[in-house]
Amino acid sequence: MNKQEIQIKIAKAVEIVKESKPLAGSITNSVTINFVANAQLAVGGTAAMVYLPDEGETLAKLGGAMYINVGTLLPIYEDTLPHTAKVLFENQKPWVLDPVAIGIGSLRTKVLEQFKPYKPSVIRGNASEIIALAGLWNLEGGTDTSTVHGVDSTVSVRTAKSAAVALASWTGGAVAVSGEMDLITDGSTVAVSYGGSEMMTAITGSGCSLGGVMAVYASVADPFIAALSGASVYNLAGMRAEQHTDGTGSFQIAFIDELYKASAQDISMNEFTLEEV
Ligand SMILES: Nc1ncnc2c1ncn2[C@@H]1O[C@H](COP(=O)(O)OP(=O)(O)OP(=O)(O)O)[C@@H](O)[C@H]1O
Ligand SMILES: Cc1ncsc1CCO
Ligand SMILES: [Mg+2]
């Protein structure tokens, strides 16, 4: 695919979402659950958040895609998460994994290990998280020890390129590494998306909600286009929101407004470059 073909696909994905309001259910952390739902709604999707194993299964079967984020685990997730991932995989439903804060506890490690055979369609994380997940799954570019600082990355996006490519080659889907710019790969093509705002690092949940929005797009587009569409609307909305706010509280509100206002045409035209793996 050349750049223009990709731009056409992004615009189409954004339009179909706005017209059809696809459901992308979530099992996500309690810190940013509201932000995730509001971002999904702002781009035109439908949100539903659950915790219990049977409800994860129901949403997996009902929705166009699903979002799973391991940010704040509770004992129930030991049952809910692997079960839901298995149902998604067996029903060939796209799902997005956010391996937040990988490495900080034993349940988190266990659950993330269990996800490997269920091949998430999109893996979205910051650079430290992507490198650590590749390490946990014994793939190239990964490391045994996590460089995650709480929920934040300590390394640059480009450092995670080989881990991202290896993860995408394993899943057959896409991997999106977020940061100052965003790197998205399907294992053969690498796209780098530009824009955003430094203020996105000073509000919680810009990454979580980005994963939720990618799940909305994954309901109607292939994983690479879904991930790049998500990165594009985030980078565009971040740039625009920064222009008329002077603090992080109002930035978060303005950012949701800009997600809501962004047109398919503008999102598809947000700057990105293509490179070989
Ligand atoms: N320095 C930066 N400049 C511009 N945009 C940024 C910057 N850092 C992050 N972003 C944007 O913020 C969004 C979230 O990326 P980030 O890497 O902060 O995720 P994260 O660490 O998982 O966030 P969280 O865990 O708080 O949800 C992405 O859209 C990314 O492009
Ligand atoms: C701050 C925080 N802690 C656990 S999840 C989360 C949201 C950002 O990943
Ligand atoms: Mg995160």
Tab-separated table of C-alpha atoms and ligand atoms in Angstrom:
chain	number	residue	atom	x	y	z
A	1	MET	CA	0.000	0.000	0.000
A	2	ASN	CA	1.267	3.450	-0.839
A	3	LYS	CA	0.611	6.543	1.254
A	4	GLN	CA	-2.414	7.684	-0.704
A	5	GLU	CA	-4.074	4.263	-0.482
A	6	ILE	CA	-3.540	4.288	3.266
A	7	GLN	CA	-5.021	7.796	3.565
A	8	ILE	CA	-8.124	6.693	1.652
A	9	LYS	CA	-8.534	3.700	3.983
A	10	ILE	CA	-8.147	5.878	7.085
A	11	ALA	CA	-10.804	8.316	5.844
A	12	LYS	CA	-13.122	5.419	5.064
A	13	ALA	CA	-12.651	3.805	8.499
A	14	VAL	CA	-13.379	7.119	10.227
A	15	GLU	CA	-16.505	7.674	8.130
A	16	ILE	CA	-17.875	4.173	8.662
A	17	VAL	CA	-17.409	4.560	12.428
A	18	LYS	CA	-19.255	7.894	12.454
A	19	GLU	CA	-22.132	6.328	10.474
A	20	SER	CA	-22.398	2.925	12.156
A	21	LYS	CA	-21.386	3.616	15.798
A	22	PRO	CA	-19.716	0.206	16.332
A	23	LEU	CA	-19.567	-1.282	19.828
A	24	ALA	CA	-16.105	-1.870	21.234
A	25	GLY	CA	-16.483	-3.183	24.783
A	26	SER	CA	-13.695	-2.687	27.317
A	27	ILE	CA	-12.156	-4.308	30.328
A	28	THR	CA	-9.923	-1.505	31.473
A	29	ASN	CA	-8.424	0.194	34.504
A	30	SER	CA	-10.365	2.156	37.106
A	31	VAL	CA	-8.158	5.254	36.759
A	32	THR	CA	-9.146	6.222	33.222
A	33	ILE	CA	-12.257	4.186	32.459
A	34	ASN	CA	-14.394	7.306	32.003
A	35	PHE	CA	-11.864	8.940	29.666
A	36	VAL	CA	-11.727	5.763	27.556
A	37	ALA	CA	-15.521	5.657	27.173
A	38	ASN	CA	-15.768	9.374	26.366
A	39	ALA	CA	-13.002	9.172	23.751
A	40	GLN	CA	-14.662	6.168	22.101
A	41	LEU	CA	-17.969	8.054	21.994
A	42	ALA	CA	-16.315	11.237	20.698
A	43	VAL	CA	-14.983	9.496	17.580
A	44	GLY	CA	-18.389	7.940	16.956
A	45	GLY	CA	-18.096	4.534	18.618
A	46	THR	CA	-20.199	2.862	21.304
A	47	ALA	CA	-18.704	2.006	24.709
A	48	ALA	CA	-19.470	-0.591	27.400
A	49	MET	CA	-17.214	-1.368	30.345
A	50	VAL	CA	-17.331	-4.695	32.246
A	51	TYR	CA	-15.401	-6.662	34.862
A	52	LEU	CA	-16.949	-10.148	35.131
A	53	PRO	CA	-15.997	-13.248	33.112
A	54	ASP	CA	-19.444	-13.954	31.641
A	55	GLU	CA	-19.921	-10.290	30.738
A	56	GLY	CA	-16.497	-10.193	29.036
A	57	GLU	CA	-17.617	-13.182	26.987
A	58	THR	CA	-20.930	-11.536	26.090
A	59	LEU	CA	-19.256	-8.322	24.927
A	60	ALA	CA	-16.613	-10.272	23.018
A	61	LYS	CA	-19.359	-11.972	21.007
A	62	LEU	CA	-21.621	-8.920	20.726
A	63	GLY	CA	-19.181	-6.169	19.767
A	64	GLY	CA	-17.210	-5.453	16.624
A	65	ALA	CA	-13.992	-5.494	18.655
A	66	MET	CA	-12.809	-5.243	22.242
A	67	TYR	CA	-10.268	-3.332	24.343
A	68	ILE	CA	-8.328	-4.987	27.172
A	69	ASN	CA	-6.117	-2.944	29.494
A	70	VAL	CA	-4.383	-4.464	32.546
A	71	GLY	CA	-3.829	-1.146	34.356
A	72	THR	CA	-5.450	-1.841	37.725
A	73	LEU	CA	-5.856	-5.572	38.265
A	74	LEU	CA	-8.149	-7.174	40.840
A	75	PRO	CA	-8.351	-10.919	41.648
A	76	ILE	CA	-11.437	-11.371	39.412
A	77	TYR	CA	-9.330	-10.464	36.370
A	78	GLU	CA	-7.442	-13.735	36.726
A	79	ASP	CA	-10.662	-15.352	35.450
A	80	THR	CA	-12.067	-12.568	33.281
A	81	LEU	CA	-9.080	-11.645	31.128
A	82	PRO	CA	-7.775	-14.972	29.746
A	83	HIS	CA	-11.343	-16.185	29.264
A	84	THR	CA	-12.380	-13.086	27.320
A	85	ALA	CA	-9.214	-13.159	25.200
A	86	LYS	CA	-9.849	-16.818	24.341
A	87	VAL	CA	-13.443	-16.074	23.299
A	88	LEU	CA	-12.232	-13.173	21.144
A	89	PHE	CA	-9.607	-15.321	19.452
A	90	GLU	CA	-11.956	-18.252	18.860
A	91	ASN	CA	-14.630	-15.961	17.425
A	92	GLN	CA	-12.066	-14.121	15.268
A	93	LYS	CA	-12.977	-10.798	16.852
A	94	PRO	CA	-10.331	-8.088	16.724
A	95	TRP	CA	-9.051	-6.964	20.092
A	96	VAL	CA	-6.611	-4.378	21.360
A	97	LEU	CA	-4.231	-5.101	24.236
A	98	ASP	CA	-2.669	-2.384	26.395
A	99	PRO	CA	-0.001	-4.045	28.592
A	100	VAL	CA	0.116	-1.155	31.080
A	101	ALA	CA	2.885	-1.274	33.667
A	102	ILE	CA	4.032	-4.734	32.605
A	103	GLY	CA	6.446	-6.182	35.130
A	104	ILE	CA	5.131	-4.679	38.365
A	105	GLY	CA	3.365	-7.746	39.773
A	106	SER	CA	2.866	-11.485	39.465
A	107	LEU	CA	-0.795	-11.506	38.333
A	108	ARG	CA	0.014	-8.930	35.631
A	109	THR	CA	2.871	-11.110	34.368
A	110	LYS	CA	0.744	-14.257	34.469
A	111	VAL	CA	-2.178	-12.702	32.592
A	112	LEU	CA	0.061	-11.113	29.952
A	113	GLU	CA	1.817	-14.472	29.420
A	114	GLN	CA	-1.546	-16.170	28.949
A	115	PHE	CA	-2.530	-13.704	26.209
A	116	LYS	CA	0.244	-14.842	23.833
A	117	PRO	CA	-1.701	-17.611	22.023
A	118	TYR	CA	-4.784	-15.398	21.687
A	119	LYS	CA	-2.898	-13.000	19.390
A	120	PRO	CA	-4.253	-9.490	20.023
A	121	SER	CA	-5.028	-7.726	16.731
A	122	VAL	CA	-3.451	-4.501	17.976
A	123	ILE	CA	-0.939	-4.180	20.796
A	124	ARG	CA	-0.714	-0.569	21.987
A	125	GLY	CA	1.742	0.618	24.558
A	126	ASN	CA	4.554	2.994	25.278
A	127	ALA	CA	8.071	1.958	24.247
A	128	SER	CA	9.022	0.377	27.581
A	129	GLU	CA	5.829	-1.687	27.622
A	130	ILE	CA	6.278	-2.946	24.048
A	131	ILE	CA	9.894	-3.986	24.700
A	132	ALA	CA	8.921	-5.751	27.934
A	133	LEU	CA	6.019	-7.622	26.290
A	134	ALA	CA	8.308	-8.851	23.496
A	135	GLY	CA	10.675	-10.005	26.253
A	136	LEU	CA	7.920	-11.805	28.152
A	137	TRP	CA	6.832	-13.571	24.956
A	138	ASN	CA	10.457	-14.489	24.107
A	139	LEU	CA	10.463	-12.492	20.873
A	140	GLU	CA	13.231	-10.491	19.206
A	141	GLY	CA	13.853	-6.975	20.462
A	142	GLY	CA	12.485	-7.712	23.922
A	143	THR	CA	14.268	-7.600	27.260
A	144	ASP	CA	13.720	-9.604	30.455
A	145	THR	CA	13.661	-6.615	32.711
A	146	SER	CA	10.995	-3.973	32.267
A	147	THR	CA	12.045	-0.337	31.914
A	148	VAL	CA	8.512	0.785	32.752
A	149	HIS	CA	8.557	3.601	35.312
A	150	GLY	CA	5.185	3.039	36.996
A	151	VAL	CA	2.952	3.415	33.963
A	152	ASP	CA	5.382	5.624	31.995
A	153	SER	CA	8.091	4.838	29.468
A	154	THR	CA	11.751	5.566	30.112
A	155	VAL	CA	12.940	4.946	26.552
A	156	SER	CA	12.278	6.505	23.142
A	157	VAL	CA	9.740	5.187	20.631
A	158	ARG	CA	12.388	4.133	18.090
A	159	THR	CA	14.097	1.899	20.659
A	160	ALA	CA	11.016	-0.327	20.501
A	161	LYS	CA	10.963	-0.726	16.706
A	162	SER	CA	12.393	-4.260	16.522
A	163	ALA	CA	10.209	-5.435	19.430
A	164	ALA	CA	7.150	-3.952	17.714
A	165	VAL	CA	7.978	-5.691	14.430
A	166	ALA	CA	8.542	-9.022	16.208
A	167	LEU	CA	5.244	-8.756	18.111
A	168	ALA	CA	3.308	-7.893	14.939
A	169	SER	CA	4.941	-10.794	13.098
A	170	TRP	CA	3.820	-13.121	15.903
A	171	THR	CA	0.211	-11.901	16.063
A	172	GLY	CA	-0.292	-11.185	12.358
A	173	GLY	CA	-1.847	-7.904	13.500
A	174	ALA	CA	-0.430	-4.478	14.269
A	175	VAL	CA	1.610	-2.894	17.050
A	176	ALA	CA	1.470	0.788	17.982
A	177	VAL	CA	4.208	2.367	20.086
A	178	SER	CA	3.148	5.741	21.480
A	179	GLY	CA	5.282	8.675	22.528
A	180	GLU	CA	6.509	11.956	21.058
A	181	MET	CA	5.693	10.400	17.710
A	182	ASP	CA	3.847	7.128	17.214
A	183	LEU	CA	5.280	4.098	15.435
A	184	ILE	CA	2.785	1.672	13.918
A	185	THR	CA	3.739	-1.572	12.203
A	186	ASP	CA	2.105	-4.685	10.792
A	187	GLY	CA	5.466	-6.456	10.709
A	188	SER	CA	6.315	-5.415	7.151
A	189	THR	CA	5.478	-1.711	6.893
A	190	VAL	CA	6.314	0.887	9.520
A	191	ALA	CA	4.354	4.137	9.715
A	192	VAL	CA	5.394	7.043	11.911
A	193	SER	CA	2.608	9.447	12.897
A	194	TYR	CA	3.395	13.001	14.030
A	195	GLY	CA	1.673	15.663	16.100
A	196	GLY	CA	0.144	15.492	19.554
A	197	SER	CA	1.097	17.651	22.490
A	198	GLU	CA	3.494	17.491	25.391
A	199	MET	CA	0.432	18.017	27.605
A	200	MET	CA	-0.726	14.513	26.662
A	201	THR	CA	2.001	13.194	28.953
A	202	ALA	CA	0.653	15.261	31.855
A	203	ILE	CA	-2.897	13.920	31.785
A	204	THR	CA	-3.617	10.318	32.691
A	205	GLY	CA	-5.212	8.040	30.147
A	206	SER	CA	-4.214	9.523	26.818
A	207	GLY	CA	-2.631	6.143	26.053
A	208	CYS	CA	-5.479	4.061	27.521
A	209	SER	CA	-8.134	5.994	25.629
A	210	LEU	CA	-6.052	5.763	22.445
A	211	GLY	CA	-6.232	1.973	22.782
A	212	GLY	CA	-9.995	2.181	23.249
A	213	VAL	CA	-10.321	4.325	20.125
A	214	MET	CA	-8.144	1.900	18.139
A	215	ALA	CA	-10.582	-0.856	19.173
A	216	VAL	CA	-13.466	1.219	17.780
A	217	TYR	CA	-11.637	1.543	14.445
A	218	ALA	CA	-10.652	-2.159	14.539
A	219	SER	CA	-14.383	-2.970	14.354
A	220	VAL	CA	-14.439	-1.630	10.799
A	221	ALA	CA	-10.834	-1.736	9.485
A	222	ASP	CA	-7.791	-4.005	9.478
A	223	PRO	CA	-5.451	-3.722	12.491
A	224	PHE	CA	-2.812	-1.556	10.791
A	225	ILE	CA	-5.348	0.965	9.470
A	226	ALA	CA	-7.207	0.911	12.798
A	227	ALA	CA	-4.022	1.639	14.755
A	228	LEU	CA	-2.870	4.356	12.354
A	229	SER	CA	-6.337	5.962	12.318
A	230	GLY	CA	-6.269	6.094	16.112
A	231	ALA	CA	-2.775	7.570	16.219
A	232	SER	CA	-3.735	10.119	13.548
A	233	VAL	CA	-6.844	11.415	15.284
A	234	TYR	CA	-4.948	11.601	18.595
A	235	ASN	CA	-2.046	13.513	17.108
A	236	LEU	CA	-4.397	15.893	15.325
A	237	ALA	CA	-6.654	16.480	18.331
A	238	GLY	CA	-3.664	16.956	20.651
A	239	MET	CA	-2.145	19.617	18.387
A	240	ARG	CA	-5.444	21.451	18.038
A	241	ALA	CA	-6.361	21.293	21.735
A	242	GLU	CA	-2.979	22.716	22.753
A	243	GLN	CA	-3.581	25.801	20.605
A	244	HIS	CA	-6.439	27.044	22.758
A	245	THR	CA	-5.651	25.820	26.278
A	246	ASP	CA	-3.026	26.795	28.826
A	247	GLY	CA	-3.272	24.010	31.393
A	248	THR	CA	-3.781	20.270	31.561
A	249	GLY	CA	-7.287	20.295	33.069
A	250	SER	CA	-8.831	22.312	30.286
A	251	PHE	CA	-6.595	20.512	27.789
A	252	GLN	CA	-8.296	17.218	28.574
A	253	ILE	CA	-11.725	18.710	27.894
A	254	ALA	CA	-10.532	20.488	24.732
A	255	PHE	CA	-8.924	17.265	23.566
A	256	ILE	CA	-12.256	15.384	23.744
A	257	ASP	CA	-13.877	18.268	21.830
A	258	GLU	CA	-11.239	17.986	19.096
A	259	LEU	CA	-11.707	14.207	18.851
A	260	TYR	CA	-15.404	14.890	18.346
A	261	LYS	CA	-14.875	17.629	15.754
A	262	ALA	CA	-12.124	16.007	13.647
A	263	SER	CA	-13.318	15.149	10.132
A	264	ALA	CA	-12.409	11.993	8.227
A	265	GLN	CA	-10.547	14.129	5.693
A	266	ASP	CA	-8.483	15.972	8.328
A	267	ILE	CA	-7.639	12.764	10.195
A	268	SER	CA	-6.474	11.033	7.016
A	269	MET	CA	-4.284	14.050	6.169
A	270	ASN	CA	-2.497	14.179	9.544
A	271	GLU	CA	1.224	13.825	8.888
A	272	PHE	CA	2.772	10.365	8.724
A	273	THR	CA	5.757	8.823	6.962
A	274	LEU	CA	6.316	5.270	5.745
A	275	GLU	CA	9.505	3.255	6.053
A	276	GLU	CA	10.650	-0.307	5.502
A	277	VAL	CA	11.061	-2.617	8.502
B	1	LIG	N1	5.985	14.236	23.986
B	1	LIG	C1	4.853	14.062	23.308
B	1	LIG	N2	4.511	14.939	22.333
B	1	LIG	C2	3.384	14.773	21.616
B	1	LIG	N3	2.484	13.766	21.829
B	1	LIG	C3	2.760	12.865	22.783
B	1	LIG	C4	3.952	12.959	23.569
B	1	LIG	N4	3.982	11.907	24.431
B	1	LIG	C5	2.852	11.199	24.196
B	1	LIG	N5	2.117	11.759	23.213
B	1	LIG	C6	0.827	11.262	22.701
B	1	LIG	O1	0.041	10.877	23.820
B	1	LIG	C7	-0.721	9.704	23.551
B	1	LIG	C8	-0.448	8.669	24.625
B	1	LIG	O2	0.880	8.236	24.534
B	1	LIG	P1	1.758	7.845	25.797
B	1	LIG	O3	3.019	7.271	25.271
B	1	LIG	O4	1.843	8.967	26.747
B	1	LIG	O5	0.860	6.675	26.390
B	1	LIG	P2	0.887	6.007	27.795
B	1	LIG	O6	2.205	6.196	28.451
B	1	LIG	O7	0.409	4.621	27.645
B	1	LIG	O8	-0.247	6.868	28.542
B	1	LIG	P3	-1.218	6.484	29.765
B	1	LIG	O9	-0.675	5.219	30.346
B	1	LIG	O10	-1.166	7.648	30.686
B	1	LIG	O11	-2.581	6.285	29.232
B	1	LIG	C9	-0.342	9.289	22.131
B	1	LIG	O12	-1.335	9.768	21.244
B	1	LIG	C10	0.985	10.015	21.867
B	1	LIG	O13	1.144	10.339	20.515
B	2	LIG	C1	-2.003	5.978	36.485
B	2	LIG	C2	-2.431	4.581	36.231
B	2	LIG	N1	-2.178	3.603	37.147
B	2	LIG	C3	-2.626	2.404	36.762
B	2	LIG	S1	-3.401	2.441	35.246
B	2	LIG	C4	-3.136	4.109	35.099
B	2	LIG	C5	-3.604	4.884	33.934
B	2	LIG	C6	-2.547	5.179	32.955
B	2	LIG	O1	-2.004	4.073	32.348
B	3	MG	MG	-0.274	3.522	29.245
